[in-house]
Amino acid sequence: MPTQPLSQKEIEDRLRELPGWSVEDDRLTRVYRLGDHFAATALVVHVAQIQQELDHHSDLTLGYNTVSLSVNTHSAGGALTEKDFELAERVEGIAPGHGAN
């Protein structure tokens, strides 16, 4: 069963639950700042594990002390779906443990 795109209202409601996340160019995005490169790298590995578990993968960019995520659902024509917000929520749950803000 294909994943259904969320309505604009659903997206706005879900964004209120995810401080720091925004929608840019039809993608759910967030940049995390961390203490150093090792902490940022550890967060990337942890996010990759979550993405593998969910079978839903974001664009994930590692900087010196930053990690950027950008995601939408290709199987829904590049729209935002529940899968994107589930990934964001899971990442939000683990990011503080890596010292991310």
PDB file of N, CA, C and O in Angstrom, residues 9-57:
ATOM      1  N   LYS A   9      -2.262  21.109   6.525  1.00  0.00           N
ATOM      2  CA  LYS A   9      -2.625  21.236   7.941  1.00  0.00           C
ATOM      3  C   LYS A   9      -1.957  20.153   8.777  1.00  0.00           C
ATOM      4  O   LYS A   9      -1.447  20.421   9.870  1.00  0.00           O
ATOM      5  N   GLU A  10      -1.939  18.923   8.280  1.00  0.00           N
ATOM      6  CA  GLU A  10      -1.278  17.834   9.004  1.00  0.00           C
ATOM      7  C   GLU A  10       0.214  18.121   9.160  1.00  0.00           C
ATOM      8  O   GLU A  10       0.786  17.885  10.232  1.00  0.00           O
ATOM      9  N   ILE A  11       0.830  18.634   8.114  1.00  0.00           N
ATOM     10  CA  ILE A  11       2.249  18.972   8.179  1.00  0.00           C
ATOM     11  C   ILE A  11       2.482  20.065   9.221  1.00  0.00           C
ATOM     12  O   ILE A  11       3.378  19.945  10.066  1.00  0.00           O
ATOM     13  N   GLU A  12       1.673  21.108   9.196  1.00  0.00           N
ATOM     14  CA  GLU A  12       1.821  22.196  10.169  1.00  0.00           C
ATOM     15  C   GLU A  12       1.615  21.700  11.595  1.00  0.00           C
ATOM     16  O   GLU A  12       2.358  22.083  12.506  1.00  0.00           O
ATOM     17  N   ASP A  13       0.622  20.835  11.806  1.00  0.00           N
ATOM     18  CA  ASP A  13       0.376  20.275  13.140  1.00  0.00           C
ATOM     19  C   ASP A  13       1.565  19.448  13.608  1.00  0.00           C
ATOM     20  O   ASP A  13       1.984  19.549  14.763  1.00  0.00           O
ATOM     21  N   ARG A  14       2.106  18.631  12.723  1.00  0.00           N
ATOM     22  CA  ARG A  14       3.241  17.775  13.093  1.00  0.00           C
ATOM     23  C   ARG A  14       4.496  18.595  13.350  1.00  0.00           C
ATOM     24  O   ARG A  14       5.275  18.268  14.245  1.00  0.00           O
ATOM     25  N   LEU A  15       4.691  19.656  12.585  1.00  0.00           N
ATOM     26  CA  LEU A  15       5.867  20.508  12.795  1.00  0.00           C
ATOM     27  C   LEU A  15       5.863  21.159  14.172  1.00  0.00           C
ATOM     28  O   LEU A  15       6.922  21.366  14.762  1.00  0.00           O
ATOM     29  N   ARG A  16       4.681  21.470  14.692  1.00  0.00           N
ATOM     30  CA  ARG A  16       4.602  22.070  16.034  1.00  0.00           C
ATOM     31  C   ARG A  16       5.153  21.120  17.096  1.00  0.00           C
ATOM     32  O   ARG A  16       5.601  21.555  18.150  1.00  0.00           O
ATOM     33  N   GLU A  17       5.151  19.843  16.820  1.00  0.00           N
ATOM     34  CA  GLU A  17       5.658  18.834  17.750  1.00  0.00           C
ATOM     35  C   GLU A  17       7.158  18.606  17.595  1.00  0.00           C
ATOM     36  O   GLU A  17       7.734  17.832  18.358  1.00  0.00           O
ATOM     37  N   LEU A  18       7.779  19.258  16.604  1.00  0.00           N
ATOM     38  CA  LEU A  18       9.190  19.028  16.305  1.00  0.00           C
ATOM     39  C   LEU A  18       9.959  20.350  16.228  1.00  0.00           C
ATOM     40  O   LEU A  18      10.329  20.804  15.145  1.00  0.00           O
ATOM     41  N   PRO A  19      10.234  20.967  17.375  1.00  0.00           N
ATOM     42  CA  PRO A  19      11.007  22.218  17.356  1.00  0.00           C
ATOM     43  C   PRO A  19      12.345  22.014  16.645  1.00  0.00           C
ATOM     44  O   PRO A  19      12.994  20.975  16.802  1.00  0.00           O
ATOM     45  N   GLY A  20      12.721  22.999  15.853  1.00  0.00           N
ATOM     46  CA  GLY A  20      13.986  22.918  15.130  1.00  0.00           C
ATOM     47  C   GLY A  20      13.853  22.360  13.721  1.00  0.00           C
ATOM     48  O   GLY A  20      14.738  22.535  12.900  1.00  0.00           O
ATOM     49  N   TRP A  21      12.762  21.681  13.446  1.00  0.00           N
ATOM     50  CA  TRP A  21      12.515  21.128  12.117  1.00  0.00           C
ATOM     51  C   TRP A  21      11.713  22.131  11.307  1.00  0.00           C
ATOM     52  O   TRP A  21      10.928  22.894  11.846  1.00  0.00           O
ATOM     53  N   SER A  22      11.914  22.113   9.998  1.00  0.00           N
ATOM     54  CA  SER A  22      11.156  22.987   9.112  1.00  0.00           C
ATOM     55  C   SER A  22      10.949  22.286   7.775  1.00  0.00           C
ATOM     56  O   SER A  22      11.532  21.233   7.521  1.00  0.00           O
ATOM     57  N   VAL A  23      10.117  22.889   6.949  1.00  0.00           N
ATOM     58  CA  VAL A  23       9.908  22.384   5.594  1.00  0.00           C
ATOM     59  C   VAL A  23      10.554  23.371   4.639  1.00  0.00           C
ATOM     60  O   VAL A  23      10.243  24.562   4.664  1.00  0.00           O
ATOM     61  N   GLU A  24      11.479  22.865   3.835  1.00  0.00           N
ATOM     62  CA  GLU A  24      12.165  23.671   2.823  1.00  0.00           C
ATOM     63  C   GLU A  24      12.148  22.894   1.523  1.00  0.00           C
ATOM     64  O   GLU A  24      12.592  21.740   1.489  1.00  0.00           O
ATOM     65  N   ASP A  25      11.647  23.507   0.473  1.00  0.00           N
ATOM     66  CA  ASP A  25      11.586  22.866  -0.848  1.00  0.00           C
ATOM     67  C   ASP A  25      10.917  21.497  -0.773  1.00  0.00           C
ATOM     68  O   ASP A  25      11.429  20.513  -1.314  1.00  0.00           O
ATOM     69  N   ASP A  26       9.789  21.435  -0.071  1.00  0.00           N
ATOM     70  CA  ASP A  26       9.003  20.198   0.059  1.00  0.00           C
ATOM     71  C   ASP A  26       9.755  19.069   0.750  1.00  0.00           C
ATOM     72  O   ASP A  26       9.482  17.889   0.529  1.00  0.00           O
ATOM     73  N   ARG A  27      10.717  19.425   1.594  1.00  0.00           N
ATOM     74  CA  ARG A  27      11.470  18.429   2.353  1.00  0.00           C
ATOM     75  C   ARG A  27      11.463  18.826   3.828  1.00  0.00           C
ATOM     76  O   ARG A  27      11.554  20.002   4.158  1.00  0.00           O
ATOM     77  N   LEU A  28      11.384  17.840   4.694  1.00  0.00           N
ATOM     78  CA  LEU A  28      11.483  18.045   6.133  1.00  0.00           C
ATOM     79  C   LEU A  28      12.966  18.111   6.468  1.00  0.00           C
ATOM     80  O   LEU A  28      13.727  17.196   6.110  1.00  0.00           O
ATOM     81  N   THR A  29      13.403  19.198   7.118  1.00  0.00           N
ATOM     82  CA  THR A  29      14.835  19.407   7.326  1.00  0.00           C
ATOM     83  C   THR A  29      15.157  19.800   8.763  1.00  0.00           C
ATOM     84  O   THR A  29      14.324  20.366   9.479  1.00  0.00           O
ATOM     85  N   ARG A  30      16.401  19.529   9.134  1.00  0.00           N
ATOM     86  CA  ARG A  30      16.898  19.927  10.463  1.00  0.00           C
ATOM     87  C   ARG A  30      18.405  19.925  10.421  1.00  0.00           C
ATOM     88  O   ARG A  30      19.023  19.056   9.803  1.00  0.00           O
ATOM     89  N   VAL A  31      19.025  20.887  11.095  1.00  0.00           N
ATOM     90  CA  VAL A  31      20.474  20.910  11.286  1.00  0.00           C
ATOM     91  C   VAL A  31      20.744  20.821  12.778  1.00  0.00           C
ATOM     92  O   VAL A  31      20.178  21.586  13.564  1.00  0.00           O
ATOM     93  N   TYR A  32      21.591  19.873  13.155  1.00  0.00           N
ATOM     94  CA  TYR A  32      22.012  19.722  14.547  1.00  0.00           C
ATOM     95  C   TYR A  32      23.448  20.226  14.683  1.00  0.00           C
ATOM     96  O   TYR A  32      24.279  19.991  13.815  1.00  0.00           O
ATOM     97  N   ARG A  33      23.714  20.889  15.790  1.00  0.00           N
ATOM     98  CA  ARG A  33      25.072  21.311  16.117  1.00  0.00           C
ATOM     99  C   ARG A  33      25.547  20.465  17.294  1.00  0.00           C
ATOM    100  O   ARG A  33      24.803  20.246  18.241  1.00  0.00           O
ATOM    101  N   LEU A  34      26.788  20.027  17.186  1.00  0.00           N
ATOM    102  CA  LEU A  34      27.352  19.149  18.201  1.00  0.00           C
ATOM    103  C   LEU A  34      28.682  19.703  18.689  1.00  0.00           C
ATOM    104  O   LEU A  34      29.212  20.657  18.122  1.00  0.00           O
ATOM    105  N   GLY A  35      29.240  19.079  19.719  1.00  0.00           N
ATOM    106  CA  GLY A  35      30.460  19.584  20.338  1.00  0.00           C
ATOM    107  C   GLY A  35      31.701  19.466  19.484  1.00  0.00           C
ATOM    108  O   GLY A  35      32.593  20.304  19.558  1.00  0.00           O
ATOM    109  N   ASP A  36      31.790  18.417  18.690  1.00  0.00           N
ATOM    110  CA  ASP A  36      32.971  18.229  17.858  1.00  0.00           C
ATOM    111  C   ASP A  36      32.660  17.225  16.743  1.00  0.00           C
ATOM    112  O   ASP A  36      31.530  16.732  16.634  1.00  0.00           O
ATOM    113  N   HIS A  37      33.674  16.941  15.950  1.00  0.00           N
ATOM    114  CA  HIS A  37      33.478  16.069  14.791  1.00  0.00           C
ATOM    115  C   HIS A  37      33.140  14.634  15.206  1.00  0.00           C
ATOM    116  O   HIS A  37      32.317  13.977  14.567  1.00  0.00           O
ATOM    117  N   PHE A  38      33.763  14.146  16.253  1.00  0.00           N
ATOM    118  CA  PHE A  38      33.487  12.775  16.693  1.00  0.00           C
ATOM    119  C   PHE A  38      32.027  12.627  17.116  1.00  0.00           C
ATOM    120  O   PHE A  38      31.362  11.656  16.745  1.00  0.00           O
ATOM    121  N   ALA A  39      31.498  13.591  17.859  1.00  0.00           N
ATOM    122  CA  ALA A  39      30.092  13.537  18.286  1.00  0.00           C
ATOM    123  C   ALA A  39      29.159  13.600  17.073  1.00  0.00           C
ATOM    124  O   ALA A  39      28.150  12.885  17.018  1.00  0.00           O
ATOM    125  N   ALA A  40      29.494  14.432  16.106  1.00  0.00           N
ATOM    126  CA  ALA A  40      28.673  14.536  14.891  1.00  0.00           C
ATOM    127  C   ALA A  40      28.697  13.218  14.124  1.00  0.00           C
ATOM    128  O   ALA A  40      27.663  12.745  13.641  1.00  0.00           O
ATOM    129  N   THR A  41      29.863  12.604  14.024  1.00  0.00           N
ATOM    130  CA  THR A  41      29.989  11.331  13.325  1.00  0.00           C
ATOM    131  C   THR A  41      29.187  10.242  14.030  1.00  0.00           C
ATOM    132  O   THR A  41      28.511   9.426  13.383  1.00  0.00           O
ATOM    133  N   ALA A  42      29.232  10.223  15.353  1.00  0.00           N
ATOM    134  CA  ALA A  42      28.471   9.227  16.116  1.00  0.00           C
ATOM    135  C   ALA A  42      26.970   9.398  15.877  1.00  0.00           C
ATOM    136  O   ALA A  42      26.236   8.407  15.736  1.00  0.00           O
ATOM    137  N   LEU A  43      26.510  10.643  15.801  1.00  0.00           N
ATOM    138  CA  LEU A  43      25.099  10.883  15.526  1.00  0.00           C
ATOM    139  C   LEU A  43      24.736  10.373  14.133  1.00  0.00           C
ATOM    140  O   LEU A  43      23.686   9.742  13.954  1.00  0.00           O
ATOM    141  N   VAL A  44      25.584  10.610  13.151  1.00  0.00           N
ATOM    142  CA  VAL A  44      25.319  10.120  11.792  1.00  0.00           C
ATOM    143  C   VAL A  44      25.164   8.603  11.790  1.00  0.00           C
ATOM    144  O   VAL A  44      24.234   8.067  11.172  1.00  0.00           O
ATOM    145  N   VAL A  45      26.031   7.906  12.482  1.00  0.00           N
ATOM    146  CA  VAL A  45      25.951   6.444  12.528  1.00  0.00           C
ATOM    147  C   VAL A  45      24.644   6.007  13.182  1.00  0.00           C
ATOM    148  O   VAL A  45      23.965   5.088  12.692  1.00  0.00           O
ATOM    149  N   HIS A  46      24.259   6.669  14.249  1.00  0.00           N
ATOM    150  CA  HIS A  46      23.021   6.325  14.942  1.00  0.00           C
ATOM    151  C   HIS A  46      21.804   6.608  14.056  1.00  0.00           C
ATOM    152  O   HIS A  46      20.864   5.806  13.987  1.00  0.00           O
ATOM    153  N   VAL A  47      21.807   7.741  13.350  1.00  0.00           N
ATOM    154  CA  VAL A  47      20.714   8.063  12.429  1.00  0.00           C
ATOM    155  C   VAL A  47      20.653   7.020  11.313  1.00  0.00           C
ATOM    156  O   VAL A  47      19.565   6.572  10.935  1.00  0.00           O
ATOM    157  N   ALA A  48      21.798   6.626  10.792  1.00  0.00           N
ATOM    158  CA  ALA A  48      21.823   5.615   9.729  1.00  0.00           C
ATOM    159  C   ALA A  48      21.200   4.302  10.206  1.00  0.00           C
ATOM    160  O   ALA A  48      20.483   3.632   9.453  1.00  0.00           O
ATOM    161  N   GLN A  49      21.432   3.951  11.455  1.00  0.00           N
ATOM    162  CA  GLN A  49      20.837   2.741  12.023  1.00  0.00           C
ATOM    163  C   GLN A  49      19.311   2.861  12.065  1.00  0.00           C
ATOM    164  O   GLN A  49      18.595   1.932  11.691  1.00  0.00           O
ATOM    165  N   ILE A  50      18.809   4.000  12.495  1.00  0.00           N
ATOM    166  CA  ILE A  50      17.362   4.235  12.542  1.00  0.00           C
ATOM    167  C   ILE A  50      16.772   4.169  11.136  1.00  0.00           C
ATOM    168  O   ILE A  50      15.728   3.561  10.909  1.00  0.00           O
ATOM    169  N   GLN A  51      17.444   4.806  10.193  1.00  0.00           N
ATOM    170  CA  GLN A  51      16.957   4.792   8.808  1.00  0.00           C
ATOM    171  C   GLN A  51      16.876   3.366   8.277  1.00  0.00           C
ATOM    172  O   GLN A  51      15.918   3.010   7.582  1.00  0.00           O
ATOM    173  N   GLN A  52      17.846   2.568   8.608  1.00  0.00           N
ATOM    174  CA  GLN A  52      17.843   1.174   8.165  1.00  0.00           C
ATOM    175  C   GLN A  52      16.670   0.417   8.791  1.00  0.00           C
ATOM    176  O   GLN A  52      15.986  -0.341   8.109  1.00  0.00           O
ATOM    177  N   GLU A  53      16.432   0.637  10.080  1.00  0.00           N
ATOM    178  CA  GLU A  53      15.307  -0.021  10.775  1.00  0.00           C
ATOM    179  C   GLU A  53      13.969   0.367  10.146  1.00  0.00           C
ATOM    180  O   GLU A  53      13.085  -0.472  10.001  1.00  0.00           O
ATOM    181  N   LEU A  54      13.821   1.639   9.799  1.00  0.00           N
ATOM    182  CA  LEU A  54      12.571   2.137   9.230  1.00  0.00           C
ATOM    183  C   LEU A  54      12.463   1.884   7.724  1.00  0.00           C
ATOM    184  O   LEU A  54      11.394   2.058   7.151  1.00  0.00           O
ATOM    185  N   ASP A  55      13.569   1.505   7.109  1.00  0.00           N
ATOM    186  CA  ASP A  55      13.653   1.384   5.650  1.00  0.00           C
ATOM    187  C   ASP A  55      13.172   2.683   4.999  1.00  0.00           C
ATOM    188  O   ASP A  55      12.380   2.690   4.060  1.00  0.00           O
ATOM    189  N   HIS A  56      13.668   3.784   5.563  1.00  0.00           N
ATOM    190  CA  HIS A  56      13.326   5.129   5.067  1.00  0.00           C
ATOM    191  C   HIS A  56      14.557   5.997   5.283  1.00  0.00           C
ATOM    192  O   HIS A  56      14.990   6.188   6.419  1.00  0.00           O
ATOM    193  N   HIS A  57      15.126   6.500   4.204  1.00  0.00           N
ATOM    194  CA  HIS A  57      16.427   7.145   4.270  1.00  0.00           C
ATOM    195  C   HIS A  57      16.361   8.612   3.874  1.00  0.00           C
ATOM    196  O   HIS A  57      15.731   8.959   2.883  1.00  0.00           O
TER     197      HIS A  57
END
